[in-house]
Amino acid sequence: MELLVEKAISSASGPLSPGEALRRALECIATGILLPDGPGLLDPCEKGQTDALGSMSKQAREDVTASAQHALRLLAFRQIHKILGMGSLPVSKAGARNRKRRRDGSDTGEGEADGKKDKKDDSHIP
């Protein structure tokens, strides 16, 4: 695990926050690096090319890959608490307000405040 995380983080172009590092490590696993036909993970302590995960069965490798894919989906939908096995944090009111796009009220005309536009009457065009 340490070797995999080190490879994932060291290949980044700059410093990563803890959340970005977790996402990057999960992305590496989710792409199939652990699968038998994948690139694998070489043991840096051995002289020859030795797979560091040689003791893992094919099924275990597939299970870990699928779990990483599921964890990435949870991260994408702001459910990291499920990955970490903890309760969800309360949503702050300021954070919930700032996630929505701001409407620019300067270009909305009367009757268009709800975002709908009237259809144009094309009956006069031959």
mmCIF file of N, CA and C in Angstrom:
data_model
loop_
_atom_site.group_PDB
_atom_site.id
_atom_site.type_symbol
_atom_site.label_atom_id
_atom_site.label_comp_id
_atom_site.label_asym_id
_atom_site.label_seq_id
_atom_site.Cartn_x
_atom_site.Cartn_y
_atom_site.Cartn_z
ATOM 1 N N MET A 1 0.835 -1.194 0.000
ATOM 2 C CA MET A 1 0.000 0.000 0.000
ATOM 3 C C MET A 1 0.876 1.252 0.000
ATOM 4 N N GLU A 2 1.890 1.245 0.836
ATOM 5 C CA GLU A 2 2.776 2.402 0.920
ATOM 6 C C GLU A 2 3.488 2.658 -0.411
ATOM 7 N N LEU A 3 3.917 1.600 -1.069
ATOM 8 C CA LEU A 3 4.587 1.728 -2.358
ATOM 9 C C LEU A 3 3.651 2.314 -3.408
ATOM 10 N N LEU A 4 2.427 1.849 -3.424
ATOM 11 C CA LEU A 4 1.439 2.341 -4.384
ATOM 12 C C LEU A 4 1.132 3.821 -4.158
ATOM 13 N N VAL A 5 0.902 4.204 -2.916
ATOM 14 C CA VAL A 5 0.588 5.601 -2.596
ATOM 15 C C VAL A 5 1.778 6.504 -2.908
ATOM 16 N N GLU A 6 2.976 6.034 -2.613
ATOM 17 C CA GLU A 6 4.171 6.835 -2.901
ATOM 18 C C GLU A 6 4.316 7.061 -4.394
ATOM 19 N N LYS A 7 4.080 6.019 -5.189
ATOM 20 C CA LYS A 7 4.164 6.157 -6.653
ATOM 21 C C LYS A 7 3.114 7.142 -7.166
ATOM 22 N N ALA A 8 1.902 7.060 -6.636
ATOM 23 C CA ALA A 8 0.813 7.934 -7.082
ATOM 24 C C ALA A 8 1.089 9.391 -6.737
ATOM 25 N N ILE A 9 1.553 9.641 -5.538
ATOM 26 C CA ILE A 9 1.772 11.019 -5.094
ATOM 27 C C ILE A 9 3.025 11.619 -5.734
ATOM 28 N N SER A 10 4.080 10.820 -5.873
ATOM 29 C CA SER A 10 5.329 11.365 -6.416
ATOM 30 C C SER A 10 5.215 11.680 -7.905
ATOM 31 N N SER A 11 4.255 11.090 -8.591
ATOM 32 C CA SER A 11 4.101 11.368 -10.021
ATOM 33 C C SER A 11 3.280 12.629 -10.286
ATOM 34 N N ALA A 12 2.796 13.271 -9.237
ATOM 35 C CA ALA A 12 2.037 14.516 -9.394
ATOM 36 C C ALA A 12 2.982 15.656 -9.744
ATOM 37 N N SER A 13 2.458 16.660 -10.426
ATOM 38 C CA SER A 13 3.302 17.771 -10.865
ATOM 39 C C SER A 13 3.663 18.738 -9.735
ATOM 40 N N GLY A 14 2.877 18.741 -8.670
ATOM 41 C CA GLY A 14 3.150 19.647 -7.557
ATOM 42 C C GLY A 14 2.649 19.050 -6.265
ATOM 43 N N PRO A 15 2.731 19.807 -5.187
ATOM 44 C CA PRO A 15 2.256 19.296 -3.900
ATOM 45 C C PRO A 15 0.739 19.091 -3.924
ATOM 46 N N LEU A 16 0.281 18.065 -3.211
ATOM 47 C CA LEU A 16 -1.140 17.728 -3.172
ATOM 48 C C LEU A 16 -1.679 17.882 -1.763
ATOM 49 N N SER A 17 -2.920 18.294 -1.668
ATOM 50 C CA SER A 17 -3.589 18.311 -0.368
ATOM 51 C C SER A 17 -3.916 16.863 -0.009
ATOM 52 N N PRO A 18 -4.247 16.584 1.244
ATOM 53 C CA PRO A 18 -4.586 15.204 1.619
ATOM 54 C C PRO A 18 -5.746 14.633 0.796
ATOM 55 N N GLY A 19 -6.748 15.453 0.513
ATOM 56 C CA GLY A 19 -7.878 14.987 -0.285
ATOM 57 C C GLY A 19 -7.481 14.674 -1.717
ATOM 58 N N GLU A 20 -6.639 15.521 -2.305
ATOM 59 C CA GLU A 20 -6.159 15.284 -3.665
ATOM 60 C C GLU A 20 -5.280 14.041 -3.722
ATOM 61 N N ALA A 21 -4.469 13.830 -2.678
ATOM 62 C CA ALA A 21 -3.608 12.644 -2.629
ATOM 63 C C ALA A 21 -4.439 11.368 -2.527
ATOM 64 N N LEU A 22 -5.496 11.398 -1.725
ATOM 65 C CA LEU A 22 -6.381 10.244 -1.619
ATOM 66 C C LEU A 22 -7.042 9.960 -2.953
ATOM 67 N N ARG A 23 -7.551 10.993 -3.603
ATOM 68 C CA ARG A 23 -8.188 10.826 -4.907
ATOM 69 C C ARG A 23 -7.198 10.257 -5.924
ATOM 70 N N ARG A 24 -5.998 10.765 -5.930
ATOM 71 C CA ARG A 24 -4.987 10.299 -6.895
ATOM 72 C C ARG A 24 -4.625 8.838 -6.658
ATOM 73 N N ALA A 25 -4.486 8.432 -5.417
ATOM 74 C CA ALA A 25 -4.177 7.031 -5.121
ATOM 75 C C ALA A 25 -5.336 6.124 -5.548
ATOM 76 N N LEU A 26 -6.568 6.560 -5.275
ATOM 77 C CA LEU A 26 -7.729 5.774 -5.691
ATOM 78 C C LEU A 26 -7.835 5.711 -7.214
ATOM 79 N N GLU A 27 -7.503 6.801 -7.886
ATOM 80 C CA GLU A 27 -7.532 6.803 -9.348
ATOM 81 C C GLU A 27 -6.538 5.810 -9.920
ATOM 82 N N CYS A 28 -5.357 5.724 -9.318
ATOM 83 C CA CYS A 28 -4.348 4.756 -9.776
ATOM 84 C C CYS A 28 -4.871 3.333 -9.651
ATOM 85 N N ILE A 29 -5.470 3.025 -8.529
ATOM 86 C CA ILE A 29 -5.990 1.675 -8.309
ATOM 87 C C ILE A 29 -7.171 1.416 -9.242
ATOM 88 N N ALA A 30 -8.048 2.405 -9.398
ATOM 89 C CA ALA A 30 -9.261 2.237 -10.199
ATOM 90 C C ALA A 30 -8.964 2.040 -11.680
ATOM 91 N N THR A 31 -7.833 2.532 -12.162
ATOM 92 C CA THR A 31 -7.506 2.369 -13.578
ATOM 93 C C THR A 31 -7.048 0.961 -13.912
ATOM 94 N N GLY A 32 -6.772 0.142 -12.920
ATOM 95 C CA GLY A 32 -6.413 -1.246 -13.173
ATOM 96 C C GLY A 32 -4.941 -1.557 -13.019
ATOM 97 N N ILE A 33 -4.224 -0.745 -12.278
ATOM 98 C CA ILE A 33 -2.791 -0.978 -12.095
ATOM 99 C C ILE A 33 -2.532 -2.311 -11.381
ATOM 100 N N LEU A 34 -3.484 -2.760 -10.583
ATOM 101 C CA LEU A 34 -3.301 -3.997 -9.833
ATOM 102 C C LEU A 34 -3.676 -5.251 -10.616
ATOM 103 N N LEU A 35 -4.424 -5.088 -11.693
ATOM 104 C CA LEU A 35 -4.905 -6.246 -12.444
ATOM 105 C C LEU A 35 -3.741 -6.987 -13.095
ATOM 106 N N PRO A 36 -3.887 -8.309 -13.283
ATOM 107 C CA PRO A 36 -2.779 -9.102 -13.840
ATOM 108 C C PRO A 36 -2.318 -8.623 -15.223
ATOM 109 N N ASP A 37 -3.216 -8.130 -16.050
ATOM 110 C CA ASP A 37 -2.816 -7.642 -17.366
ATOM 111 C C ASP A 37 -2.511 -6.146 -17.365
ATOM 112 N N GLY A 38 -2.521 -5.527 -16.182
ATOM 113 C CA GLY A 38 -2.206 -4.110 -16.044
ATOM 114 C C GLY A 38 -0.719 -3.879 -15.907
ATOM 115 N N PRO A 39 -0.310 -2.635 -15.692
ATOM 116 C CA PRO A 39 1.120 -2.326 -15.598
ATOM 117 C C PRO A 39 1.796 -2.924 -14.369
ATOM 118 N N GLY A 40 1.032 -3.181 -13.319
ATOM 119 C CA GLY A 40 1.607 -3.798 -12.127
ATOM 120 C C GLY A 40 2.353 -2.815 -11.250
ATOM 121 N N LEU A 41 2.931 -3.351 -10.197
ATOM 122 C CA LEU A 41 3.673 -2.552 -9.228
ATOM 123 C C LEU A 41 4.968 -3.297 -8.920
ATOM 124 N N LEU A 42 6.082 -2.784 -9.417
ATOM 125 C CA LEU A 42 7.356 -3.466 -9.260
ATOM 126 C C LEU A 42 7.966 -3.180 -7.897
ATOM 127 N N ASP A 43 8.587 -4.206 -7.346
ATOM 128 C CA ASP A 43 9.242 -4.091 -6.048
ATOM 129 C C ASP A 43 10.598 -3.420 -6.238
ATOM 130 N N PRO A 44 10.815 -2.229 -5.641
ATOM 131 C CA PRO A 44 12.084 -1.521 -5.846
ATOM 132 C C PRO A 44 13.259 -2.166 -5.108
ATOM 133 N N CYS A 45 13.001 -3.083 -4.188
ATOM 134 C CA CYS A 45 14.072 -3.711 -3.410
ATOM 135 C C CYS A 45 14.666 -4.940 -4.101
ATOM 136 N N GLU A 46 13.980 -5.436 -5.105
ATOM 137 C CA GLU A 46 14.464 -6.626 -5.809
ATOM 138 C C GLU A 46 15.277 -6.214 -7.032
ATOM 139 N N LYS A 47 16.283 -7.056 -7.376
ATOM 140 C CA LYS A 47 17.120 -6.759 -8.542
ATOM 141 C C LYS A 47 16.351 -6.976 -9.837
ATOM 142 N N GLY A 48 15.619 -8.056 -9.941
ATOM 143 C CA GLY A 48 14.839 -8.350 -11.142
ATOM 144 C C GLY A 48 13.482 -7.664 -11.072
ATOM 145 N N GLN A 49 12.743 -7.801 -12.168
ATOM 146 C CA GLN A 49 11.407 -7.223 -12.187
ATOM 147 C C GLN A 49 10.454 -8.162 -11.453
ATOM 148 N N THR A 50 10.195 -7.835 -10.192
ATOM 149 C CA THR A 50 9.338 -8.647 -9.344
ATOM 150 C C THR A 50 8.083 -7.861 -9.010
ATOM 151 N N ASP A 51 6.923 -8.470 -9.255
ATOM 152 C CA ASP A 51 5.645 -7.838 -8.945
ATOM 153 C C ASP A 51 5.472 -7.810 -7.429
ATOM 154 N N ALA A 52 5.308 -6.629 -6.877
ATOM 155 C CA ALA A 52 5.157 -6.491 -5.428
ATOM 156 C C ALA A 52 3.843 -7.095 -4.943
ATOM 157 N N LEU A 53 2.890 -7.264 -5.864
ATOM 158 C CA LEU A 53 1.582 -7.798 -5.492
ATOM 159 C C LEU A 53 1.410 -9.235 -5.984
ATOM 160 N N GLY A 54 2.501 -9.946 -6.145
ATOM 161 C CA GLY A 54 2.460 -11.308 -6.651
ATOM 162 C C GLY A 54 1.660 -12.262 -5.782
ATOM 163 N N SER A 55 1.535 -11.981 -4.511
ATOM 164 C CA SER A 55 0.807 -12.876 -3.614
ATOM 165 C C SER A 55 -0.708 -12.669 -3.659
ATOM 166 N N MET A 56 -1.166 -11.601 -4.300
ATOM 167 C CA MET A 56 -2.610 -11.340 -4.395
ATOM 168 C C MET A 56 -3.233 -12.203 -5.486
ATOM 169 N N SER A 57 -4.385 -12.774 -5.187
ATOM 170 C CA SER A 57 -5.094 -13.564 -6.195
ATOM 171 C C SER A 57 -5.733 -12.633 -7.222
ATOM 172 N N LYS A 58 -6.103 -13.203 -8.368
ATOM 173 C CA LYS A 58 -6.738 -12.410 -9.425
ATOM 174 C C LYS A 58 -8.050 -11.816 -8.922
ATOM 175 N N GLN A 59 -8.811 -12.604 -8.165
ATOM 176 C CA GLN A 59 -10.088 -12.120 -7.635
ATOM 177 C C GLN A 59 -9.886 -10.979 -6.645
ATOM 178 N N ALA A 60 -8.875 -11.083 -5.803
ATOM 179 C CA ALA A 60 -8.595 -10.014 -4.840
ATOM 180 C C ALA A 60 -8.204 -8.724 -5.561
ATOM 181 N N ARG A 61 -7.439 -8.848 -6.630
ATOM 182 C CA ARG A 61 -7.037 -7.671 -7.405
ATOM 183 C C ARG A 61 -8.263 -7.003 -8.034
ATOM 184 N N GLU A 62 -9.173 -7.809 -8.577
ATOM 185 C CA GLU A 62 -10.391 -7.268 -9.174
ATOM 186 C C GLU A 62 -11.284 -6.621 -8.120
ATOM 187 N N ASP A 63 -11.358 -7.227 -6.935
ATOM 188 C CA ASP A 63 -12.174 -6.665 -5.852
ATOM 189 C C ASP A 63 -11.643 -5.306 -5.397
ATOM 190 N N VAL A 64 -10.337 -5.202 -5.250
ATOM 191 C CA VAL A 64 -9.735 -3.935 -4.819
ATOM 192 C C VAL A 64 -9.948 -2.861 -5.890
ATOM 193 N N THR A 65 -9.815 -3.233 -7.167
ATOM 194 C CA THR A 65 -10.036 -2.287 -8.259
ATOM 195 C C THR A 65 -11.480 -1.794 -8.265
ATOM 196 N N ALA A 66 -12.435 -2.715 -8.099
ATOM 197 C CA ALA A 66 -13.854 -2.326 -8.074
ATOM 198 C C ALA A 66 -14.158 -1.446 -6.864
ATOM 199 N N SER A 67 -13.551 -1.743 -5.731
ATOM 200 C CA SER A 67 -13.766 -0.925 -4.535
ATOM 201 C C SER A 67 -13.222 0.485 -4.722
ATOM 202 N N ALA A 68 -12.084 0.610 -5.385
ATOM 203 C CA ALA A 68 -11.515 1.933 -5.648
ATOM 204 C C ALA A 68 -12.409 2.722 -6.601
ATOM 205 N N GLN A 69 -12.986 2.052 -7.592
ATOM 206 C CA GLN A 69 -13.902 2.729 -8.508
ATOM 207 C C GLN A 69 -15.137 3.233 -7.767
ATOM 208 N N HIS A 70 -15.651 2.402 -6.865
ATOM 209 C CA HIS A 70 -16.821 2.804 -6.075
ATOM 210 C C HIS A 70 -16.473 3.981 -5.149
ATOM 211 N N ALA A 71 -15.293 3.927 -4.544
ATOM 212 C CA ALA A 71 -14.869 5.014 -3.657
ATOM 213 C C ALA A 71 -14.729 6.326 -4.425
ATOM 214 N N LEU A 72 -14.243 6.261 -5.659
ATOM 215 C CA LEU A 72 -14.143 7.476 -6.476
ATOM 216 C C LEU A 72 -15.517 8.051 -6.774
ATOM 217 N N ARG A 73 -16.497 7.184 -7.011
ATOM 218 C CA ARG A 73 -17.864 7.676 -7.232
ATOM 219 C C ARG A 73 -18.388 8.372 -5.987
ATOM 220 N N LEU A 74 -18.119 7.794 -4.830
ATOM 221 C CA LEU A 74 -18.568 8.419 -3.578
ATOM 222 C C LEU A 74 -17.898 9.779 -3.390
ATOM 223 N N LEU A 75 -16.607 9.866 -3.690
ATOM 224 C CA LEU A 75 -15.908 11.148 -3.580
ATOM 225 C C LEU A 75 -16.514 12.185 -4.521
ATOM 226 N N ALA A 76 -16.859 11.760 -5.717
ATOM 227 C CA ALA A 76 -17.417 12.688 -6.695
ATOM 228 C C ALA A 76 -18.754 13.264 -6.231
ATOM 229 N N PHE A 77 -19.500 12.491 -5.442
ATOM 230 C CA PHE A 77 -20.798 12.950 -4.956
ATOM 231 C C PHE A 77 -20.747 13.425 -3.505
ATOM 232 N N ARG A 78 -19.573 13.855 -3.090
ATOM 233 C CA ARG A 78 -19.364 14.453 -1.761
ATOM 234 C C ARG A 78 -19.813 13.546 -0.615
ATOM 235 N N GLN A 79 -19.451 12.263 -0.715
ATOM 236 C CA GLN A 79 -19.807 11.305 0.324
ATOM 237 C C GLN A 79 -18.563 10.636 0.889
ATOM 238 N N ILE A 80 -17.544 11.431 1.140
ATOM 239 C CA ILE A 80 -16.291 10.893 1.659
ATOM 240 C C ILE A 80 -16.480 10.261 3.039
ATOM 241 N N HIS A 81 -17.499 10.713 3.759
ATOM 242 C CA HIS A 81 -17.750 10.156 5.092
ATOM 243 C C HIS A 81 -18.058 8.662 5.016
ATOM 244 N N LYS A 82 -18.643 8.200 3.923
ATOM 245 C CA LYS A 82 -18.924 6.771 3.766
ATOM 246 C C LYS A 82 -17.633 5.984 3.543
ATOM 247 N N ILE A 83 -16.678 6.579 2.856
ATOM 248 C CA ILE A 83 -15.388 5.922 2.636
ATOM 249 C C ILE A 83 -14.621 5.823 3.948
ATOM 250 N N LEU A 84 -14.667 6.896 4.727
ATOM 251 C CA LEU A 84 -13.924 6.949 5.983
ATOM 252 C C LEU A 84 -14.628 6.234 7.128
ATOM 253 N N GLY A 85 -15.883 5.824 6.906
ATOM 254 C CA GLY A 85 -16.622 5.101 7.942
ATOM 255 C C GLY A 85 -17.017 5.979 9.109
ATOM 256 N N MET A 86 -17.436 7.188 8.832
ATOM 257 C CA MET A 86 -17.843 8.102 9.895
ATOM 258 C C MET A 86 -19.167 8.750 9.519
ATOM 259 N N GLY A 87 -19.772 9.427 10.447
ATOM 260 C CA GLY A 87 -21.014 10.126 10.179
ATOM 261 C C GLY A 87 -20.779 11.332 9.293
ATOM 262 N N SER A 88 -21.814 11.748 8.585
ATOM 263 C CA SER A 88 -21.652 12.912 7.713
ATOM 264 C C SER A 88 -21.601 14.181 8.550
ATOM 265 N N LEU A 89 -20.838 15.124 8.076
ATOM 266 C CA LEU A 89 -20.726 16.411 8.755
ATOM 267 C C LEU A 89 -21.919 17.266 8.379
ATOM 268 N N PRO A 90 -22.383 18.120 9.291
ATOM 269 C CA PRO A 90 -23.503 18.991 8.941
ATOM 270 C C PRO A 90 -23.086 19.985 7.864
ATOM 271 N N VAL A 91 -24.000 20.256 6.959
ATOM 272 C CA VAL A 91 -23.733 21.191 5.875
ATOM 273 C C VAL A 91 -23.932 22.599 6.403
ATOM 274 N N SER A 92 -22.925 23.440 6.179
ATOM 275 C CA SER A 92 -23.065 24.827 6.619
ATOM 276 C C SER A 92 -23.977 25.565 5.658
ATOM 277 N N LYS A 93 -24.731 26.517 6.169
ATOM 278 C CA LYS A 93 -25.662 27.264 5.325
ATOM 279 C C LYS A 93 -24.914 28.102 4.301
ATOM 280 N N ALA A 94 -23.765 28.649 4.667
ATOM 281 C CA ALA A 94 -22.994 29.466 3.738
ATOM 282 C C ALA A 94 -22.467 28.611 2.597
ATOM 283 N N GLY A 95 -22.022 27.388 2.878
ATOM 284 C CA GLY A 95 -21.511 26.502 1.842
ATOM 285 C C GLY A 95 -22.598 26.060 0.897
ATOM 286 N N ALA A 96 -23.803 25.833 1.393
ATOM 287 C CA ALA A 96 -24.904 25.402 0.544
ATOM 288 C C ALA A 96 -25.344 26.533 -0.377
ATOM 289 N N ARG A 97 -25.296 27.760 0.102
ATOM 290 C CA ARG A 97 -25.697 28.890 -0.736
ATOM 291 C C ARG A 97 -24.701 29.148 -1.850
ATOM 292 N N ASN A 98 -23.433 28.971 -1.604
ATOM 293 C CA ASN A 98 -22.409 29.332 -2.572
ATOM 294 C C ASN A 98 -22.200 28.285 -3.661
ATOM 295 N N ARG A 99 -22.817 27.109 -3.554
ATOM 296 C CA ARG A 99 -22.632 26.084 -4.566
ATOM 297 C C ARG A 99 -23.466 26.344 -5.808
ATOM 298 N N LYS A 100 -24.526 27.110 -5.675
ATOM 299 C CA LYS A 100 -25.387 27.378 -6.825
ATOM 300 C C LYS A 100 -24.792 28.494 -7.673
ATOM 301 N N ARG A 101 -25.123 28.457 -8.956
ATOM 302 C CA ARG A 101 -24.677 29.525 -9.839
ATOM 303 C C ARG A 101 -25.430 30.800 -9.532
ATOM 304 N N ARG A 102 -24.746 31.898 -9.656
ATOM 305 C CA ARG A 102 -25.390 33.188 -9.450
ATOM 306 C C ARG A 102 -26.113 33.583 -10.717
ATOM 307 N N ARG A 103 -27.278 34.163 -10.529
ATOM 308 C CA ARG A 103 -28.028 34.668 -11.669
ATOM 309 C C ARG A 103 -27.649 36.106 -11.905
ATOM 310 N N ASP A 104 -27.487 36.443 -13.141
ATOM 311 C CA ASP A 104 -27.181 37.823 -13.497
ATOM 312 C C ASP A 104 -28.505 38.506 -13.801
ATOM 313 N N GLY A 105 -28.979 39.327 -12.909
ATOM 314 C CA GLY A 105 -30.278 39.966 -13.039
ATOM 315 C C GLY A 105 -30.299 41.124 -14.013
ATOM 316 N N SER A 106 -29.143 41.514 -14.540
ATOM 317 C CA SER A 106 -29.105 42.690 -15.399
ATOM 318 C C SER A 106 -29.688 42.438 -16.782
ATOM 319 N N ASP A 107 -29.638 41.178 -17.283
ATOM 320 C CA ASP A 107 -30.115 40.962 -18.637
ATOM 321 C C ASP A 107 -31.454 40.244 -18.700
ATOM 322 N N THR A 108 -32.112 40.013 -17.591
ATOM 323 C CA THR A 108 -33.425 39.378 -17.634
ATOM 324 C C THR A 108 -34.487 40.435 -17.755
ATOM 325 N N GLY A 109 -35.314 40.259 -18.738
ATOM 326 C CA GLY A 109 -36.383 41.229 -18.964
ATOM 327 C C GLY A 109 -37.617 40.844 -18.178
ATOM 328 N N GLU A 110 -38.651 41.638 -18.303
ATOM 329 C CA GLU A 110 -39.889 41.366 -17.597
ATOM 330 C C GLU A 110 -40.523 40.112 -18.185
ATOM 331 N N GLY A 111 -40.979 39.207 -17.357
ATOM 332 C CA GLY A 111 -41.580 37.962 -17.803
ATOM 333 C C GLY A 111 -40.551 36.863 -18.034
ATOM 334 N N GLU A 112 -39.280 37.180 -18.014
ATOM 335 C CA GLU A 112 -38.239 36.180 -18.215
ATOM 336 C C GLU A 112 -37.507 35.862 -16.918
ATOM 337 N N ALA A 113 -38.035 36.286 -15.827
ATOM 338 C CA ALA A 113 -37.360 36.100 -14.544
ATOM 339 C C ALA A 113 -37.255 34.632 -14.178
ATOM 340 N N ASP A 114 -38.174 33.798 -14.671
ATOM 341 C CA ASP A 114 -38.111 32.385 -14.302
ATOM 342 C C ASP A 114 -37.226 31.600 -15.267
ATOM 343 N N GLY A 115 -36.567 32.255 -16.215
ATOM 344 C CA GLY A 115 -35.627 31.604 -17.098
ATOM 345 C C GLY A 115 -36.253 31.074 -18.374
ATOM 346 N N LYS A 116 -37.570 31.208 -18.556
ATOM 347 C CA LYS A 116 -38.232 30.730 -19.761
ATOM 348 C C LYS A 116 -38.373 31.880 -20.746
ATOM 349 N N LYS A 117 -38.332 31.539 -22.008
ATOM 350 C CA LYS A 117 -38.496 32.554 -23.051
ATOM 351 C C LYS A 117 -39.742 32.222 -23.850
ATOM 352 N N ASP A 118 -40.398 33.259 -24.342
ATOM 353 C CA ASP A 118 -41.578 33.071 -25.185
ATOM 354 C C ASP A 118 -41.148 32.616 -26.569
ATOM 355 N N LYS A 119 -41.953 31.756 -27.181
ATOM 356 C CA LYS A 119 -41.678 31.318 -28.544
ATOM 357 C C LYS A 119 -42.001 32.452 -29.483
ATOM 358 N N LYS A 120 -41.201 32.573 -30.540
ATOM 359 C CA LYS A 120 -41.438 33.614 -31.529
ATOM 360 C C LYS A 120 -42.509 33.130 -32.501
ATOM 361 N N ASP A 121 -43.302 34.050 -32.960
ATOM 362 C CA ASP A 121 -44.364 33.729 -33.920
ATOM 363 C C ASP A 121 -43.743 33.758 -35.312
ATOM 364 N N ASP A 122 -43.575 32.574 -35.924
ATOM 365 C CA ASP A 122 -42.975 32.464 -37.244
ATOM 366 C C ASP A 122 -44.011 32.379 -38.354
ATOM 367 N N SER A 123 -45.294 32.697 -38.092
ATOM 368 C CA SER A 123 -46.338 32.532 -39.094
ATOM 369 C C SER A 123 -46.233 33.555 -40.224
ATOM 370 N N HIS A 124 -45.544 34.687 -39.998
ATOM 371 C CA HIS A 124 -45.433 35.698 -41.027
ATOM 372 C C HIS A 124 -44.309 35.412 -42.030
ATOM 373 N N ILE A 125 -43.491 34.407 -41.813
ATOM 374 C CA ILE A 125 -42.386 34.063 -42.708
ATOM 375 C C ILE A 125 -42.921 33.098 -43.770
ATOM 376 N N PRO A 126 -42.716 33.387 -45.072
ATOM 377 C CA PRO A 126 -43.266 32.522 -46.132
ATOM 378 C C PRO A 126 -42.584 31.201 -46.242
#
